[in-house]
Tab-separated table of C-alpha atoms in Angstrom:
chain	number	residue	atom	x	y	z
A	87	MET	CA	-19.195	31.894	-19.823
A	88	LYS	CA	-20.438	28.789	-20.588
A	89	LYS	CA	-17.605	28.456	-23.006
A	90	ILE	CA	-14.977	29.160	-20.799
A	91	ILE	CA	-15.736	26.819	-18.478
A	92	SER	CA	-16.813	24.327	-20.797
A	93	LEU	CA	-12.785	24.733	-22.224
A	94	ILE	CA	-11.704	25.087	-18.707
A	95	LEU	CA	-13.271	21.375	-18.338
A	96	VAL	CA	-12.622	20.005	-21.805
A	97	THR	CA	-8.388	21.416	-21.267
A	98	ILE	CA	-8.773	19.281	-17.434
A	99	SER	CA	-10.126	16.232	-18.447
A	100	MET	CA	-7.407	15.615	-21.780
A	101	ASN	CA	-4.676	16.602	-19.117
A	102	LEU	CA	-5.981	13.943	-17.129
A	103	SER	CA	-6.508	11.468	-19.995
A	104	ALA	CA	-3.189	11.947	-20.335
A	105	GLN	CA	-1.791	11.260	-16.740
A	106	GLN	CA	-3.258	7.519	-16.666
A	107	VAL	CA	-2.546	6.275	-13.430
A	108	ASP	CA	-1.040	2.669	-13.049
A	109	ASP	CA	-1.727	-0.303	-11.148
A	110	ARG	CA	0.655	0.822	-8.847
A	111	GLY	CA	-0.392	4.591	-8.306
A	112	TYR	CA	2.202	5.802	-10.795
A	113	ILE	CA	2.106	8.639	-13.669
A	114	VAL	CA	5.450	8.219	-15.497
A	115	ARG	CA	6.927	4.717	-17.336
A	116	VAL	CA	10.114	3.254	-17.431
A	117	SER	CA	12.145	4.953	-19.997
A	118	GLN	CA	10.528	8.279	-19.674
A	119	GLN	CA	12.119	11.419	-18.994
A	120	ALA	CA	11.437	12.694	-15.412
A	121	PRO	CA	8.873	15.867	-15.511
A	122	LYS	CA	10.494	18.816	-14.848
A	123	PHE	CA	11.081	19.554	-10.799
A	124	GLU	CA	12.814	22.615	-8.530
A	125	PHE	CA	12.300	22.487	-4.589
A	126	GLN	CA	14.837	23.428	-2.333
A	127	LEU	CA	16.342	20.821	0.370
A	128	LEU	CA	16.542	21.185	4.257
A	129	THR	CA	19.028	22.379	3.673
A	130	GLY	CA	18.038	25.259	1.717
A	131	ASP	CA	19.721	23.687	-1.644
A	132	THR	CA	18.268	23.797	-4.559
A	133	ILE	CA	17.254	20.957	-6.328
A	134	ASN	CA	16.288	21.055	-10.422
A	135	ASN	CA	16.886	18.624	-13.386
A	136	ASP	CA	19.757	20.544	-14.968
A	137	VAL	CA	21.860	19.925	-11.118
A	138	LEU	CA	21.153	16.182	-11.638
A	139	LYS	CA	23.085	15.322	-14.732
A	140	GLY	CA	25.514	13.892	-14.687
A	141	LYS	CA	24.789	12.013	-11.723
A	142	VAL	CA	22.387	8.699	-10.464
A	143	VAL	CA	19.283	9.727	-8.774
A	144	VAL	CA	17.132	8.358	-6.176
A	145	PHE	CA	14.074	10.407	-4.703
A	146	GLN	CA	12.606	8.449	-1.870
A	147	PHE	CA	8.668	9.688	-1.219
A	148	THR	CA	8.689	9.250	2.329
A	149	ALA	CA	6.238	10.957	5.743
A	150	SER	CA	6.629	10.524	9.386
A	151	TRP	CA	3.672	8.863	9.175
A	152	CYS	CA	3.866	5.632	6.916
A	153	GLY	CA	4.808	2.553	9.131
A	154	VAL	CA	6.489	0.874	5.639
A	155	CYS	CA	8.436	4.319	4.709
A	156	ARG	CA	10.010	3.466	9.189
A	157	LYS	CA	10.744	0.219	7.993
A	158	GLU	CA	12.648	1.088	4.616
A	159	MET	CA	14.846	3.853	5.350
A	160	PRO	CA	17.297	1.889	8.186
A	161	ALA	CA	17.426	0.095	4.390
A	162	LEU	CA	17.775	2.587	2.827
A	163	GLU	CA	21.092	4.623	4.882
A	164	SER	CA	23.019	1.824	5.121
A	165	GLU	CA	22.367	-0.592	1.402
A	166	VAL	CA	22.135	2.744	-0.842
A	167	TRP	CA	23.547	5.883	0.771
A	168	GLN	CA	26.429	4.454	2.361
A	169	ARG	CA	27.774	2.547	-0.452
A	170	PHE	CA	26.794	5.004	-3.269
A	171	LYS	CA	27.490	8.199	-1.639
A	172	ASP	CA	31.000	8.528	-2.406
A	173	LYS	CA	30.150	8.220	-6.703
A	174	ASP	CA	28.379	10.413	-8.751
A	175	PHE	CA	25.039	9.230	-6.973
A	176	LEU	CA	22.040	10.859	-4.752
A	177	LEU	CA	19.795	9.542	-2.909
A	178	ILE	CA	16.836	12.438	-2.277
A	179	GLY	CA	13.865	11.805	1.186
A	180	LEU	CA	10.791	13.837	0.033
A	181	ASP	CA	8.771	13.658	2.696
A	182	LEU	CA	5.564	13.850	1.747
A	183	LYS	CA	2.928	16.903	2.842
A	184	GLU	CA	4.963	16.977	6.096
A	185	ASP	CA	6.831	20.482	6.596
A	186	GLU	CA	10.259	21.826	7.343
A	187	ILE	CA	10.297	21.153	11.104
A	188	THR	CA	8.479	17.895	10.851
A	189	ALA	CA	10.800	16.218	8.138
A	190	LYS	CA	14.051	17.640	10.060
A	191	GLN	CA	13.127	15.884	12.896
A	192	PHE	CA	11.375	12.939	11.076
A	193	ALA	CA	14.930	12.133	9.429
A	194	LYS	CA	16.937	12.643	12.819
A	195	ASN	CA	14.121	10.260	14.141
A	196	MET	CA	15.151	7.436	11.490
A	197	GLY	CA	18.539	7.953	11.772
A	198	VAL	CA	19.788	8.921	8.130
A	199	THR	CA	21.983	11.151	6.436
A	200	TYR	CA	20.604	11.350	2.789
A	201	PRO	CA	19.337	14.860	1.881
A	202	MET	CA	16.304	15.532	3.023
A	203	ALA	CA	12.964	17.482	1.022
A	204	SER	CA	9.576	19.225	2.522
A	205	ASP	CA	7.281	18.458	-0.313
A	206	LEU	CA	4.590	20.304	1.906
A	207	ASP	CA	1.647	20.276	-0.873
A	208	GLY	CA	1.911	17.252	-2.667
A	209	THR	CA	3.859	18.960	-5.789
A	210	LEU	CA	6.654	16.969	-6.851
A	211	PHE	CA	4.675	13.751	-5.409
A	212	GLU	CA	1.666	14.288	-7.876
A	213	LEU	CA	4.332	15.201	-11.009
A	214	PHE	CA	5.985	11.890	-10.662
A	215	ALA	CA	1.932	9.265	-9.514
A	216	GLY	CA	-1.744	10.335	-9.083
A	217	PRO	CA	-2.957	12.050	-5.939
A	218	LYS	CA	-3.610	10.655	-3.259
A	219	GLN	CA	-0.932	7.482	-4.370
A	220	GLY	CA	0.614	6.590	-1.017
A	221	VAL	CA	4.296	6.548	-0.033
A	222	THR	CA	6.831	4.637	0.048
A	223	ARG	CA	7.859	4.527	-3.414
A	224	ASN	CA	11.813	4.995	-4.856
A	225	ILE	CA	11.640	6.235	-8.134
A	226	VAL	CA	15.849	6.107	-10.298
A	227	LEU	CA	16.779	7.988	-12.658
A	228	ASN	CA	19.957	7.494	-14.435
A	229	LYS	CA	22.772	9.914	-15.319
A	230	ASN	CA	20.455	12.145	-17.858
A	231	GLY	CA	17.056	12.333	-16.223
A	232	GLU	CA	15.842	8.787	-17.160
A	233	ILE	CA	13.331	6.919	-15.353
A	234	VAL	CA	15.106	3.778	-14.424
A	235	PHE	CA	13.703	1.903	-11.932
A	236	LEU	CA	10.210	1.944	-9.999
A	237	THR	CA	9.355	0.692	-6.188
A	238	ARG	CA	5.666	0.663	-4.295
A	239	LEU	CA	6.257	-0.292	-1.295
A	240	TYR	CA	8.933	-1.690	0.637
A	241	GLU	CA	9.373	-4.535	-1.050
A	242	ARG	CA	13.418	-7.056	-0.142
A	243	ASP	CA	13.387	-8.437	-3.806
A	244	GLU	CA	12.466	-5.165	-5.367
A	245	PHE	CA	14.649	-3.500	-3.214
A	246	GLU	CA	17.874	-5.739	-3.863
A	247	GLN	CA	16.210	-5.097	-8.030
A	248	MET	CA	16.342	-1.372	-7.512
A	249	ILE	CA	20.138	-1.841	-6.346
A	250	LEU	CA	21.677	-3.199	-8.558
A	251	VAL	CA	20.019	-1.343	-11.339
A	252	ILE	CA	21.517	1.588	-9.820
A	253	ASP	CA	25.088	0.015	-9.563
A	254	GLU	CA	24.285	-1.006	-13.243
A	255	GLU	CA	23.814	2.519	-14.321
A	256	LEU	CA	26.958	4.375	-12.303
A	257	LYS	CA	29.292	1.991	-14.017
A	258	ARG	CA	27.789	3.122	-17.080
């Protein structure tokens, strides 16, 4: 029994060290393939890596209790979603650790029309960022599912740089 427990602890330790959290809370890096994922939008549509191939994608991790998220969402709606939604592009808001009812009400209150999903247990978030790291953050994937840009918080210069990256990726 002790050998089994020791083996489990070593495995957990190896997994944690393989997922080093950077100074912005990410465990993924630019140029890396996005981790495998599957989830449902609030509309019931299933999203996974295969469905998103051929699209430039932004995952926006957000939450109703996050003041910075509330500041960023109108800019995402007007400057990103409305600008690119008719192209090979998808912006998905992932409401961290809030249920579907809360996520729907949050999207309605914020006036966003881009698709949203509930990440109730934080499983999706923890594919990209370390546990207990903060929101808001955006992960931009190219048409091949590779990470091409990462943001943390809502800083105007970084936000504008993200828009330029999205625009360039859509031209490829």
